[in-house]
Short mmCIF file of C-alpha atoms in Angstrom, two decimals:
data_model
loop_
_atom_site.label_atom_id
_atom_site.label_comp_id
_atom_site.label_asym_id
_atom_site.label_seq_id
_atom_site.Cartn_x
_atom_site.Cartn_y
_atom_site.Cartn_z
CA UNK A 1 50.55 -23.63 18.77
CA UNK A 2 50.08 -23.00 15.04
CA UNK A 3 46.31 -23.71 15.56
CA UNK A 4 46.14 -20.92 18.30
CA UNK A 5 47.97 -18.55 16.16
CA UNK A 6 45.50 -19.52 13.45
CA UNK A 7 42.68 -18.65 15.47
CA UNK A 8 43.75 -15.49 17.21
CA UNK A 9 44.43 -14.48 12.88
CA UNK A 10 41.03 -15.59 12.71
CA UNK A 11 39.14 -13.88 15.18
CA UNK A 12 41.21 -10.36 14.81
CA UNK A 13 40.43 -10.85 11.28
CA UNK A 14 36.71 -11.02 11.69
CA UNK A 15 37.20 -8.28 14.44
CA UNK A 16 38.65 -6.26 12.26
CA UNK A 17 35.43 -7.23 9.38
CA UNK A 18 32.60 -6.59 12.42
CA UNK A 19 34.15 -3.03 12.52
CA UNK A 20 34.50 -1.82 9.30
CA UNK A 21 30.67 -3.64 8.55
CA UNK A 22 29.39 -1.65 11.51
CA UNK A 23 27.49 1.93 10.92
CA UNK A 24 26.71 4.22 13.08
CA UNK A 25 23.92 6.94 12.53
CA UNK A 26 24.28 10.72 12.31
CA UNK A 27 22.65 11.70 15.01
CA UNK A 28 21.90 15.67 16.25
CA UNK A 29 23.26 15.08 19.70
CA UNK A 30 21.88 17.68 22.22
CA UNK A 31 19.34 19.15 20.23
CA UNK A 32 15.84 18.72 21.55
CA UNK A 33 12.95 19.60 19.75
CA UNK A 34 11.18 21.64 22.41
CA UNK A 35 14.15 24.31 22.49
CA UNK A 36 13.60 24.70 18.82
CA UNK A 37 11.69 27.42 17.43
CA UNK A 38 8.23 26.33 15.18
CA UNK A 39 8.89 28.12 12.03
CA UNK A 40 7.89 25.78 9.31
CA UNK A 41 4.39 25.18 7.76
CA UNK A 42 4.02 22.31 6.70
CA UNK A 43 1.53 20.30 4.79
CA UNK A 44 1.02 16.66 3.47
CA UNK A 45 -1.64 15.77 0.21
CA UNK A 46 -3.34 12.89 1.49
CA UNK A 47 -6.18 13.30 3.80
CA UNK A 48 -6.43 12.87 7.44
CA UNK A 49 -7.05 8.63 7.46
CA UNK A 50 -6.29 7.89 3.94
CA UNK A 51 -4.62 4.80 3.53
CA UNK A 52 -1.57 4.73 1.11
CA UNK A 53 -0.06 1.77 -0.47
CA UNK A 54 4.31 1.11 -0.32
CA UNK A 55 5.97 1.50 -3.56
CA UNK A 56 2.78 2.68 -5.59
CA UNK A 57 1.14 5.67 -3.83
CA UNK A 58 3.02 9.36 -3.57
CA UNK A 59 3.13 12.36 -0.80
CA UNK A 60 3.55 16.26 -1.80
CA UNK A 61 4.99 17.44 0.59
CA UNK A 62 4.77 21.54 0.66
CA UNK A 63 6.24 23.82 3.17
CA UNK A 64 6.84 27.73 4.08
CA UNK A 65 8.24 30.06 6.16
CA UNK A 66 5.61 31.07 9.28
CA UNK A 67 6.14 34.80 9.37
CA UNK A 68 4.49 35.00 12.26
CA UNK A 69 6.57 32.19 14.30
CA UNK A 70 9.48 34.20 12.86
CA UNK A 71 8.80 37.71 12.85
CA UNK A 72 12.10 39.39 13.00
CA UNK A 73 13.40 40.23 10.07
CA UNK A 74 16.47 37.56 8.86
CA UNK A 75 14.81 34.98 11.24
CA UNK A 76 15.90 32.32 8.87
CA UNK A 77 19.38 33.43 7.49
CA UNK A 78 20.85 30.72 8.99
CA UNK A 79 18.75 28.00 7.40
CA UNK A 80 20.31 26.20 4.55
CA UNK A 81 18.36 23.16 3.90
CA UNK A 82 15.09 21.84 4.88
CA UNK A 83 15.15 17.59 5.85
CA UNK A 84 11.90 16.24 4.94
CA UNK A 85 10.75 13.11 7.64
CA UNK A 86 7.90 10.83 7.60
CA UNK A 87 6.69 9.97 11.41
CA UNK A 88 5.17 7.78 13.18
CA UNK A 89 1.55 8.97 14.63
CA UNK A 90 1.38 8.40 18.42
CA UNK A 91 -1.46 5.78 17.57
CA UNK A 92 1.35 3.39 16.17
CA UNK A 93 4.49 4.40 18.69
CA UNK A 94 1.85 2.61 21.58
CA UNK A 95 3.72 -0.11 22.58
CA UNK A 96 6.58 -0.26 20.34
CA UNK A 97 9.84 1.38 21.97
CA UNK A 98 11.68 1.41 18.04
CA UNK A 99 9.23 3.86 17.15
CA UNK A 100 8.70 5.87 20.61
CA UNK A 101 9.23 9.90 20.05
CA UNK A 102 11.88 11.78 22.28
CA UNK A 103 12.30 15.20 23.05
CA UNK A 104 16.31 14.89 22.30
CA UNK A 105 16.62 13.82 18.35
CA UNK A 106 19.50 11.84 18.68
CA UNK A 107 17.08 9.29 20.68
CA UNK A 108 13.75 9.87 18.83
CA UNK A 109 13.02 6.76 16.72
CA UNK A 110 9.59 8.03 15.56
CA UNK A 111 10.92 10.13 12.83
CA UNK A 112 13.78 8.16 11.39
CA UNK A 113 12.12 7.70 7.41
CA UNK A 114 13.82 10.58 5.95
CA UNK A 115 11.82 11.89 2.56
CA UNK A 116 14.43 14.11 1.32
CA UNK A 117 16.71 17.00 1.68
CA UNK A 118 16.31 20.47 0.03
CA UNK A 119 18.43 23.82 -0.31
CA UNK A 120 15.69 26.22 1.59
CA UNK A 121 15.02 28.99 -0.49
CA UNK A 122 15.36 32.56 -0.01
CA UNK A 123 11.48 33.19 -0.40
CA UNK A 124 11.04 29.64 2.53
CA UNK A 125 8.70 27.83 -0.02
CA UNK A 126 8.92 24.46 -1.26
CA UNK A 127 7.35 21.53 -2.57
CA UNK A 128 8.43 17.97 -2.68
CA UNK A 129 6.71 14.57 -4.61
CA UNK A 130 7.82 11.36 -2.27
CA UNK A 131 7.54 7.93 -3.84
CA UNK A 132 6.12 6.48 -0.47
CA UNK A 133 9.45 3.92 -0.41
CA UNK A 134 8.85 0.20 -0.24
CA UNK A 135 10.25 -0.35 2.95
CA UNK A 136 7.98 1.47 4.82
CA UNK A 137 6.15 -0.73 6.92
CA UNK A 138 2.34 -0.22 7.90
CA UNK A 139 1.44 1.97 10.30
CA UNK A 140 0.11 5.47 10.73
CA UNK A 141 2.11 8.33 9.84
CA UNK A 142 2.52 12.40 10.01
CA UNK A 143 5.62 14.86 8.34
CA UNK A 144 7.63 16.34 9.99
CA UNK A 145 10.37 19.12 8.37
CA UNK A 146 13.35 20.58 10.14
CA UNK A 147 15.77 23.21 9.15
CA UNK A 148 19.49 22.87 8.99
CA UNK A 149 21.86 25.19 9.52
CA UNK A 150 25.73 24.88 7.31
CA UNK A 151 26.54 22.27 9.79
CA UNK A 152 23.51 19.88 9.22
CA UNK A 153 22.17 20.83 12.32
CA UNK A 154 18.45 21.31 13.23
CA UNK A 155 17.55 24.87 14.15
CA UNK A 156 13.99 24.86 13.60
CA UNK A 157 10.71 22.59 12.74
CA UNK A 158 7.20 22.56 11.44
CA UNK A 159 5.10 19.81 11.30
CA UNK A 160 1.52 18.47 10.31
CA UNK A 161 -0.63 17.90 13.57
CA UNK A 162 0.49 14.27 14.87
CA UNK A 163 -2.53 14.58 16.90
CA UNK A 164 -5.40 15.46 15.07
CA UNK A 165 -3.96 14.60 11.58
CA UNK A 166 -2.26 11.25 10.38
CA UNK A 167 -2.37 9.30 6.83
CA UNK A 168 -1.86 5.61 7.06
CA UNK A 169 0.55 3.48 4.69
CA UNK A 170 0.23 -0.29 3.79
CA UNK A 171 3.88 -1.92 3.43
CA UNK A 172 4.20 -4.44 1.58
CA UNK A 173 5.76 -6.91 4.18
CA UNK A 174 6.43 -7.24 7.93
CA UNK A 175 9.78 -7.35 7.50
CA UNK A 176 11.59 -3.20 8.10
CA UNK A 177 14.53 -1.55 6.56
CA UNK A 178 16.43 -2.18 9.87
CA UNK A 179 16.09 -5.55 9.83
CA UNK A 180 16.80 -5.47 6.46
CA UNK A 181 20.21 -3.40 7.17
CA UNK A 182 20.77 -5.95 9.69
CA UNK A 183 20.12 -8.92 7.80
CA UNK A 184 22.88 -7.64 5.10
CA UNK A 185 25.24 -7.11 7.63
CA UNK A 186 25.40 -10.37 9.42
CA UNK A 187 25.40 -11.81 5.87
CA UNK A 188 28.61 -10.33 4.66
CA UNK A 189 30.44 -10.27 7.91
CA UNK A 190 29.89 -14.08 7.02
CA UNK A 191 30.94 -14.34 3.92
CA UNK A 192 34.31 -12.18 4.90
CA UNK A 193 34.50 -14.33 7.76
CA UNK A 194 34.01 -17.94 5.91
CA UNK A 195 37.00 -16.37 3.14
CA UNK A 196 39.97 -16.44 5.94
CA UNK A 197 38.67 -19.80 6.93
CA UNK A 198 39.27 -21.31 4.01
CA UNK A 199 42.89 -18.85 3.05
CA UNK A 200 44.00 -20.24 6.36
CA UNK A 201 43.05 -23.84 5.51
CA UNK A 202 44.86 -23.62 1.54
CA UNK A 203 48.14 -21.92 3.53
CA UNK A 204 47.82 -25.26 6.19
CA UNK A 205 47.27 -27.54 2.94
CA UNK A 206 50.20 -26.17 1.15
CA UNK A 207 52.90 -26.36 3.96
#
């Protein structure tokens, strides 16, 4: 009996650990990117097949209000920050459902490298240098930038042309942040798990 009780401590215990170790992403749930409106120019500095290198090269990112895409006057009044995202091309989503695009955000895995978040100006213009991070793994990429309204929602997008334009990036190992993430999770739900092992085993030793 005391060895059941132990174990239902136990597993509750690690239960208990699973939840608290487990994240879950923001995600912009019912928002799809055709109902938004294309207000954003945006443009990247390396050229259309230049090859970057993970943890050494950099991006400038620059982007701008399209005063034609948003000609009434106060178009963007509501915009309070403008997310920065590095893509994947369609060349390297082929094949690879983690990195397929969707039309609703809180599914699209092809933009999930965020670059940075910015207040958006009054005038809509803005520059950003990105240290290309080193867990970006190779592939071929594009930028895409959204703008937030107060709430962190999207409410409107620009992006380079995924189609005609994409820069490539060399990572430095096969290995991606999500498994990464993943990796350090299992590791010290472990650890947590393997401590009331052994406080259950000193309490049995010292009865």
């Amino acid at each position: 009996m005391a060895m059941a009780r132990d174990f239902r401590v136990v597993l509750c215990t690690l239960l208990l650990v699973l939840g608290a170790c487990h994240v879950t992403p923001a995600a912009a749930a019912g928002v799809r990117l055709s109902a938004l409106s294309k207000t954003l120019v945006v443009e990247a500095s390396p050229r259309a097949g230049q090859v970057l290198h993970a943890g050494e090269d950099t991006i400038t990112v620059t982007w701008s209000l399209n005063t034609t895409a948003a000609a009434a006057a106060g178009a963007d009044a509501g915009y309070k920050s403008v997310k920065l995202t590095l893509c994947y091309a369609p060349a390297s989503q082929v094949g690879r459902g983690w990195r397929k695009a969707h039309d609703e955000l809180s599914n699209d895995k092809a933009c999930q490298h965020t670059i940075a978040e910015r207040p958006y100006a009054a005038a809509g213009d803005g520059t950003f240098v990105y240290g290309v991070a080193r867990d970006v793994p190779t592939a071929s990429y594009y930028v895409r930038a959204y703008a937030l309204d107060a709430s962190g929602t999207q409410v409107a997008y620009g992006e380079t042309a995924p189609e005609e334009y994409s820069f490539a990036v060399a990572g430095i190992s096969g290995v991606t942040a999500p498994v990464r993430v993943a990796a350090g999770v299992l590791s010290a739900c472990s650890v947590a798990a393997l401590a009331v092992f052994l406080v259950l085993e000193n309490r049995k030793k010292n009865k």
